[in-house]
Amino acid sequence: MRKIRYKKGRKVQPSTLEYTGIHNKLQTEMQLFVYDDSDLTEYPDFKINEFSDAIDLKKINWLNIHGLSDIELIKSIGTFLDVDNFILGDILNTTRRTKLDELHDILFFNIKSLLPTEHSDNISVEHISFLIKEGILVSFQEKRSDFFVHIRERIRTHSGIVRTKKADYLLYLLLDAIMENFYITIEAEEDKVELLISLSKTSANPSILVQIEKHRDNFNFLKRSIIPLRDSLYSIKSIKDDDVFNAIAHENFSFFARLHQKSLELLDQIDDDMVTLDSASNFFFSSQNHKMNEVMKTLTIVSAIFIPLTFIVGVYGMNFENMPELKNPNGYYIVIGFMFSIVIGMVYYFKKRNWF
């Protein structure tokens, strides 16, 4: 399972295209949607040799790719769209952080999609990239997943305004679907944290602290994944009047502003959850210290009770001949009674002072 941190990827030469992810054995599959307000053509098993004939630049073309292990196929798509090699390299290099870039007439956006792993505290990470050029949107996924099922159904059933909008609106929908995965992941982490907080109040098992630190790492990873996304979305939101991103229509900038607001909400939620984790760890340590103090208090009381008893025993352990109590036939019972009275008196005193 992939560790929850950004790894240093293998050093790849700028002119060399190499997939750096973990899904090397998955076969690359493609699906193509060609649509407008009045027509839809779907290619569920699209082949690269059909590219020129199937693409209709008068309509919106969404090419979705599952699997990045077929380097030659990725190169062919880059050739058709006239994409520079360094962009293709960012698509294949899964260690790249989220970024937004527009070069000439191509808008490039990549993002990390995160989901909780079943029966594990790990987070599943998928590198997803998008290219927009002249009504063509290409999405690159490392593996087959169901992030965009509802978007496909909206296109098929002509639900909403997706068929009346251009490729930039489709990009907004795809990014919004990926950001929903962040909410799912955070919610799953919160459920586990609530369980940890309950356990920390009833158990002193050190493994609880280990789990708390594990989830703290998960939240830090989520934060590191969302911050560059927030910055990219802010760059769209903040320069809409400068016409910097030609691939995004002016009337659709408000949709990306919504995504930016979502990213801020996600970061605020993560900050709150990390404060909760801090409280859980502080409570755990406080509980441990309290239990240790209770043990030390009990031992101190027992020690205090036995100090005068030890003194009396020490006195009568001295080997002097002229000790008057030694000749007394009831001396043993008198000393034992006196020692018992001291114990009762000290226990009563400690109890009255609420020392235990």
Short mmCIF file of C-alpha atoms in Angstrom, two decimals:
data_model
loop_
_atom_site.label_atom_id
_atom_site.label_comp_id
_atom_site.label_asym_id
_atom_site.label_seq_id
_atom_site.Cartn_x
_atom_site.Cartn_y
_atom_site.Cartn_z
CA MET A 1 0.00 0.00 0.00
CA ARG A 2 1.28 3.43 -0.89
CA LYS A 3 2.48 5.41 2.11
CA ILE A 4 0.61 8.57 2.91
CA ARG A 5 3.17 11.08 1.80
CA TYR A 6 4.52 12.49 -1.41
CA LYS A 7 7.32 10.26 -2.56
CA LYS A 8 10.39 11.28 -4.40
CA GLY A 9 9.82 9.90 -7.86
CA ARG A 10 12.39 8.17 -9.95
CA LYS A 11 14.60 10.57 -11.82
CA VAL A 12 13.25 10.72 -15.36
CA GLN A 13 15.04 12.54 -18.15
CA PRO A 14 13.04 15.46 -19.59
CA SER A 15 12.91 13.83 -23.03
CA THR A 16 11.88 10.44 -21.61
CA LEU A 17 8.25 9.54 -20.98
CA GLU A 18 7.79 7.00 -18.21
CA TYR A 19 4.81 6.11 -16.04
CA THR A 20 5.93 6.30 -12.39
CA GLY A 21 2.76 4.98 -10.71
CA ILE A 22 1.94 1.58 -9.26
CA HIS A 23 -0.66 0.42 -11.81
CA ASN A 24 1.83 -0.78 -14.39
CA LYS A 25 -0.05 -3.94 -15.36
CA LEU A 26 -3.43 -2.36 -16.06
CA GLN A 27 -4.45 -2.28 -19.71
CA THR A 28 -5.17 1.18 -21.08
CA GLU A 29 -8.83 1.70 -22.04
CA MET A 30 -10.56 4.70 -23.61
CA GLN A 31 -14.11 5.99 -23.86
CA LEU A 32 -15.21 8.91 -26.03
CA PHE A 33 -18.31 11.11 -25.79
CA VAL A 34 -19.07 13.45 -28.67
CA TYR A 35 -22.09 15.62 -27.94
CA ASP A 36 -23.89 18.91 -28.23
CA ASP A 37 -27.32 20.12 -27.18
CA SER A 38 -29.14 17.99 -29.75
CA ASP A 39 -26.91 14.97 -30.40
CA LEU A 40 -24.75 12.41 -28.56
CA THR A 41 -22.40 9.77 -29.89
CA GLU A 42 -20.72 7.42 -27.41
CA TYR A 43 -17.70 5.20 -28.10
CA PRO A 44 -17.43 2.85 -25.08
CA ASP A 45 -14.34 1.05 -26.44
CA PHE A 46 -12.53 3.77 -28.32
CA LYS A 47 -9.35 3.04 -30.30
CA ILE A 48 -6.64 5.53 -31.09
CA ASN A 49 -6.84 4.86 -34.84
CA GLU A 50 -10.42 6.18 -34.74
CA PHE A 51 -9.34 9.55 -33.38
CA SER A 52 -9.40 11.57 -36.59
CA ASP A 53 -12.75 10.19 -37.77
CA ALA A 54 -14.59 10.30 -34.42
CA ILE A 55 -13.56 13.76 -33.19
CA ASP A 56 -15.99 16.50 -34.22
CA LEU A 57 -14.62 19.97 -33.45
CA LYS A 58 -18.09 21.47 -33.89
CA LYS A 59 -19.20 19.57 -30.78
CA ILE A 60 -17.79 18.80 -27.33
CA ASN A 61 -15.45 15.81 -27.26
CA TRP A 62 -14.66 14.07 -23.96
CA LEU A 63 -12.01 11.38 -24.20
CA ASN A 64 -11.58 9.50 -20.91
CA ILE A 65 -8.52 7.27 -20.50
CA HIS A 66 -8.14 4.55 -17.85
CA GLY A 67 -4.57 3.35 -17.35
CA LEU A 68 -1.32 5.16 -18.14
CA SER A 69 0.98 2.21 -18.76
CA ASP A 70 0.70 2.39 -22.57
CA ILE A 71 3.29 5.10 -23.25
CA GLU A 72 2.95 4.89 -27.04
CA LEU A 73 -0.78 5.53 -26.83
CA ILE A 74 -0.19 8.58 -24.61
CA LYS A 75 2.38 9.82 -27.13
CA SER A 76 -0.12 9.36 -29.96
CA ILE A 77 -2.72 11.45 -28.14
CA GLY A 78 -0.06 14.10 -27.53
CA THR A 79 0.75 14.09 -31.25
CA PHE A 80 -2.91 14.51 -32.24
CA LEU A 81 -3.36 17.43 -29.85
CA ASP A 82 0.10 18.88 -30.43
CA VAL A 83 1.00 18.66 -26.73
CA ASP A 84 4.55 19.31 -25.57
CA ASN A 85 6.49 16.41 -24.09
CA PHE A 86 6.92 18.04 -20.69
CA ILE A 87 3.12 18.13 -20.26
CA LEU A 88 2.90 14.44 -21.17
CA GLY A 89 5.66 13.85 -18.64
CA ASP A 90 3.57 15.56 -15.93
CA ILE A 91 0.63 13.35 -16.86
CA LEU A 92 2.72 10.19 -16.46
CA ASN A 93 4.69 11.30 -13.39
CA THR A 94 2.37 10.58 -10.47
CA THR A 95 4.64 12.34 -7.96
CA ARG A 96 3.83 15.77 -9.42
CA ARG A 97 1.81 18.06 -7.20
CA THR A 98 -1.47 19.61 -8.32
CA LYS A 99 -0.90 22.33 -10.91
CA LEU A 100 -2.68 24.42 -13.51
CA ASP A 101 -0.97 25.62 -16.66
CA GLU A 102 -1.97 27.01 -20.05
CA LEU A 103 0.48 26.76 -22.89
CA HIS A 104 -0.54 28.27 -26.22
CA ASP A 105 -4.08 26.92 -26.76
CA ILE A 106 -3.91 23.98 -24.31
CA LEU A 107 -5.10 24.11 -20.70
CA PHE A 108 -3.47 21.49 -18.47
CA PHE A 109 -4.73 20.58 -14.99
CA ASN A 110 -3.66 17.69 -12.78
CA ILE A 111 -4.98 16.76 -9.35
CA LYS A 112 -4.73 14.07 -6.68
CA SER A 113 -7.91 12.10 -6.03
CA LEU A 114 -8.02 10.68 -2.50
CA LEU A 115 -10.31 8.02 -1.05
CA PRO A 116 -10.23 6.01 2.20
CA THR A 117 -9.00 2.43 1.97
CA GLU A 118 -11.38 -0.22 3.28
CA HIS A 119 -10.31 -2.01 6.49
CA SER A 120 -7.24 0.20 6.74
CA ASP A 121 -6.14 3.59 8.03
CA ASN A 122 -4.37 4.32 4.74
CA ILE A 123 -5.58 6.67 2.01
CA SER A 124 -5.79 5.60 -1.62
CA VAL A 125 -4.23 8.12 -4.02
CA GLU A 126 -4.86 8.46 -7.75
CA HIS A 127 -3.16 10.90 -10.09
CA ILE A 128 -5.66 12.44 -12.57
CA SER A 129 -4.87 14.90 -15.35
CA PHE A 130 -6.93 16.95 -17.81
CA LEU A 131 -6.20 18.57 -21.16
CA ILE A 132 -8.52 21.04 -22.91
CA LYS A 133 -8.01 22.15 -26.48
CA GLU A 134 -10.54 23.46 -29.03
CA GLY A 135 -13.59 21.71 -27.61
CA ILE A 136 -11.67 18.54 -26.74
CA LEU A 137 -11.28 17.48 -23.11
CA VAL A 138 -9.03 14.52 -22.35
CA SER A 139 -9.03 13.04 -18.84
CA PHE A 140 -6.25 10.67 -17.77
CA GLN A 141 -6.88 8.27 -14.88
CA GLU A 142 -4.44 5.74 -13.46
CA LYS A 143 -7.13 3.08 -13.13
CA ARG A 144 -10.80 2.47 -13.79
CA SER A 145 -12.95 4.12 -11.16
CA ASP A 146 -16.49 5.38 -10.75
CA PHE A 147 -15.77 9.05 -10.00
CA PHE A 148 -17.53 10.27 -13.14
CA VAL A 149 -20.43 7.82 -13.50
CA HIS A 150 -23.06 10.42 -12.64
CA ILE A 151 -21.55 12.87 -15.15
CA ARG A 152 -21.77 10.29 -17.92
CA GLU A 153 -25.40 9.68 -17.01
CA ARG A 154 -26.12 13.41 -17.11
CA ILE A 155 -24.64 13.56 -20.60
CA ARG A 156 -26.58 10.50 -21.76
CA THR A 157 -29.90 11.66 -20.34
CA HIS A 158 -29.38 15.36 -21.19
CA SER A 159 -29.83 16.21 -17.51
CA GLY A 160 -28.91 19.70 -16.39
CA ILE A 161 -26.95 22.11 -18.58
CA VAL A 162 -23.88 20.01 -19.33
CA ARG A 163 -24.91 19.38 -22.96
CA THR A 164 -25.44 23.10 -23.53
CA LYS A 165 -22.05 24.13 -22.13
CA LYS A 166 -18.53 23.85 -23.48
CA ALA A 167 -15.60 21.71 -22.37
CA ASP A 168 -14.63 24.10 -19.58
CA TYR A 169 -17.93 23.42 -17.82
CA LEU A 170 -17.32 19.69 -18.18
CA LEU A 171 -13.91 20.23 -16.56
CA TYR A 172 -15.67 21.98 -13.67
CA LEU A 173 -17.98 18.97 -13.21
CA LEU A 174 -15.06 16.53 -13.25
CA LEU A 175 -13.08 18.56 -10.72
CA ASP A 176 -16.15 18.89 -8.54
CA ALA A 177 -16.61 15.10 -8.56
CA ILE A 178 -12.98 14.62 -7.51
CA MET A 179 -13.33 17.18 -4.72
CA GLU A 180 -16.30 15.24 -3.39
CA ASN A 181 -13.82 12.42 -2.73
CA PHE A 182 -11.99 14.75 -0.34
CA TYR A 183 -15.22 15.16 1.65
CA ILE A 184 -15.69 11.38 1.72
CA THR A 185 -12.11 10.87 2.90
CA ILE A 186 -12.34 13.53 5.60
CA GLU A 187 -15.65 12.13 6.83
CA ALA A 188 -14.15 8.63 7.07
CA GLU A 189 -11.18 10.02 9.00
CA GLU A 190 -13.50 11.91 11.36
CA ASP A 191 -15.46 8.72 12.13
CA LYS A 192 -12.21 6.95 13.05
CA VAL A 193 -11.06 9.90 15.15
CA GLU A 194 -14.33 9.91 17.12
CA LEU A 195 -13.78 6.24 17.89
CA LEU A 196 -10.23 6.98 19.01
CA ILE A 197 -11.42 9.75 21.31
CA SER A 198 -13.89 7.35 22.94
CA LEU A 199 -11.18 4.70 23.37
CA SER A 200 -8.75 7.23 24.84
CA LYS A 201 -11.25 7.90 27.65
CA THR A 202 -11.58 4.24 28.61
CA SER A 203 -8.26 2.64 27.74
CA ALA A 204 -4.62 3.34 28.51
CA ASN A 205 -3.33 1.21 25.64
CA PRO A 206 -0.36 3.00 23.99
CA SER A 207 -1.55 1.81 20.57
CA ILE A 208 -4.26 4.50 20.77
CA LEU A 209 -1.58 7.18 20.66
CA VAL A 210 0.01 5.46 17.64
CA GLN A 211 -3.34 5.55 15.83
CA ILE A 212 -3.84 9.21 16.73
CA GLU A 213 -0.48 10.05 15.16
CA LYS A 214 -1.38 7.98 12.09
CA HIS A 215 -4.54 9.98 11.52
CA ARG A 216 -2.65 13.20 12.14
CA ASP A 217 -0.36 12.18 9.27
CA ASN A 218 -3.42 11.49 7.13
CA PHE A 219 -4.85 14.95 7.78
CA ASN A 220 -1.48 16.54 7.03
CA PHE A 221 -1.38 14.63 3.74
CA LEU A 222 -4.90 15.78 2.89
CA LYS A 223 -3.88 19.34 3.64
CA ARG A 224 -0.79 19.10 1.43
CA SER A 225 -2.98 17.77 -1.37
CA ILE A 226 -5.63 20.49 -1.11
CA ILE A 227 -3.38 23.55 -0.73
CA PRO A 228 -1.96 23.44 -4.31
CA LEU A 229 -5.49 22.77 -5.59
CA ARG A 230 -6.70 25.85 -3.71
CA ASP A 231 -3.89 27.92 -5.23
CA SER A 232 -4.66 26.70 -8.75
CA LEU A 233 -8.35 27.46 -8.40
CA TYR A 234 -7.55 30.86 -6.94
CA SER A 235 -5.45 31.68 -9.99
CA ILE A 236 -8.53 31.02 -12.15
CA LYS A 237 -10.79 32.99 -9.84
CA SER A 238 -8.50 35.99 -9.46
CA ILE A 239 -7.58 36.68 -13.09
CA LYS A 240 -10.88 36.14 -14.84
CA ASP A 241 -10.90 39.74 -16.08
CA ASP A 242 -7.46 39.42 -17.69
CA ASP A 243 -8.49 36.70 -20.18
CA VAL A 244 -5.40 34.71 -19.23
CA PHE A 245 -7.09 31.32 -19.48
CA ASN A 246 -8.54 31.32 -22.97
CA ALA A 247 -9.89 27.79 -22.58
CA ILE A 248 -12.32 28.96 -19.89
CA ALA A 249 -15.30 31.07 -20.92
CA HIS A 250 -15.85 34.25 -18.93
CA GLU A 251 -19.34 33.21 -17.80
CA ASN A 252 -17.97 29.95 -16.35
CA PHE A 253 -15.38 31.49 -14.01
CA SER A 254 -18.02 31.59 -11.26
CA PHE A 255 -18.16 27.78 -11.28
CA PHE A 256 -14.44 27.55 -10.58
CA ALA A 257 -14.88 30.18 -7.86
CA ARG A 258 -17.26 27.71 -6.20
CA LEU A 259 -14.57 25.05 -6.32
CA HIS A 260 -12.14 27.48 -4.73
CA GLN A 261 -14.63 28.10 -1.94
CA LYS A 262 -14.95 24.34 -1.45
CA SER A 263 -11.20 24.01 -1.13
CA LEU A 264 -11.24 26.66 1.62
CA GLU A 265 -14.03 24.78 3.41
CA LEU A 266 -12.02 21.56 3.19
CA LEU A 267 -8.95 23.21 4.68
CA ASP A 268 -11.00 24.74 7.51
CA GLN A 269 -12.53 21.35 8.24
CA ILE A 270 -9.10 19.70 8.32
CA ASP A 271 -7.79 22.38 10.70
CA ASP A 272 -10.73 21.72 13.04
CA ASP A 273 -10.12 17.97 12.88
CA MET A 274 -6.43 18.41 13.68
CA VAL A 275 -7.36 20.50 16.73
CA THR A 276 -9.65 17.64 17.78
CA LEU A 277 -6.76 15.20 17.38
CA ASP A 278 -4.55 17.45 19.49
CA SER A 279 -7.25 17.43 22.16
CA ALA A 280 -7.45 13.63 21.98
CA SER A 281 -3.70 13.20 22.41
CA ASN A 282 -3.65 15.78 25.24
CA PHE A 283 -6.51 13.97 26.94
CA PHE A 284 -4.67 10.66 26.58
CA PHE A 285 -1.53 12.08 28.22
CA SER A 286 -3.59 13.80 30.92
CA SER A 287 -5.39 10.55 31.64
CA GLN A 288 -2.08 8.70 31.85
CA ASN A 289 -0.65 11.33 34.20
CA HIS A 290 -3.78 11.24 36.35
CA LYS A 291 -3.58 7.47 36.69
CA MET A 292 0.11 7.71 37.54
CA ASN A 293 -0.62 10.37 40.15
CA GLU A 294 -3.31 8.16 41.69
CA VAL A 295 -0.85 5.28 41.94
CA MET A 296 1.84 7.52 43.44
CA LYS A 297 -0.67 8.95 45.93
CA THR A 298 -1.66 5.48 47.09
CA LEU A 299 1.96 4.42 47.48
CA THR A 300 2.77 7.65 49.36
CA ILE A 301 -0.12 7.11 51.81
CA VAL A 302 0.96 3.52 52.44
CA SER A 303 4.54 4.68 52.97
CA ALA A 304 3.43 7.45 55.34
CA ILE A 305 1.44 4.98 57.44
CA PHE A 306 4.37 2.60 57.75
CA ILE A 307 6.97 5.26 58.71
CA PRO A 308 5.91 5.48 62.44
CA LEU A 309 5.36 1.73 62.56
CA THR A 310 8.83 1.15 61.22
CA PHE A 311 10.21 3.56 63.83
CA ILE A 312 8.52 1.66 66.68
CA VAL A 313 9.72 -1.68 65.36
CA GLY A 314 13.22 -0.24 65.05
CA VAL A 315 13.23 0.96 68.65
CA TYR A 316 12.16 -2.40 70.01
CA GLY A 317 14.69 -4.10 67.80
CA MET A 318 17.58 -2.57 69.79
CA ASN A 319 19.40 -5.06 72.00
CA PHE A 320 19.46 -3.17 75.30
CA GLU A 321 19.02 -5.12 78.55
CA ASN A 322 17.21 -2.36 80.47
CA MET A 323 14.13 -1.84 78.32
CA PRO A 324 11.14 -1.78 80.69
CA GLU A 325 8.57 -3.01 78.18
CA LEU A 326 10.54 -6.21 77.58
CA LYS A 327 9.72 -7.54 81.10
CA ASN A 328 6.04 -6.63 80.86
CA PRO A 329 3.93 -9.76 80.12
CA ASN A 330 1.42 -7.60 78.12
CA GLY A 331 4.06 -5.44 76.41
CA TYR A 332 3.59 -7.13 73.03
CA TYR A 333 -0.16 -6.55 73.03
CA ILE A 334 0.25 -2.96 74.21
CA VAL A 335 2.69 -2.11 71.39
CA ILE A 336 0.57 -3.87 68.76
CA GLY A 337 -2.50 -1.98 69.99
CA PHE A 338 -0.62 1.30 69.95
CA MET A 339 0.61 0.66 66.40
CA PHE A 340 -2.92 -0.25 65.30
CA SER A 341 -4.21 2.99 66.83
CA ILE A 342 -1.61 4.97 64.88
CA VAL A 343 -2.76 3.32 61.64
CA ILE A 344 -6.42 4.06 62.35
CA GLY A 345 -5.63 7.64 63.34
CA MET A 346 -3.55 8.34 60.23
CA VAL A 347 -6.16 6.80 57.90
CA TYR A 348 -8.85 8.94 59.56
CA TYR A 349 -6.67 12.07 59.19
CA PHE A 350 -5.91 11.39 55.52
CA LYS A 351 -9.58 10.71 54.83
CA LYS A 352 -10.66 13.89 56.58
CA ARG A 353 -8.21 15.89 54.44
CA ASN A 354 -9.60 14.18 51.28
CA TRP A 355 -6.18 12.87 50.37
CA PHE A 356 -7.76 9.67 49.07
#
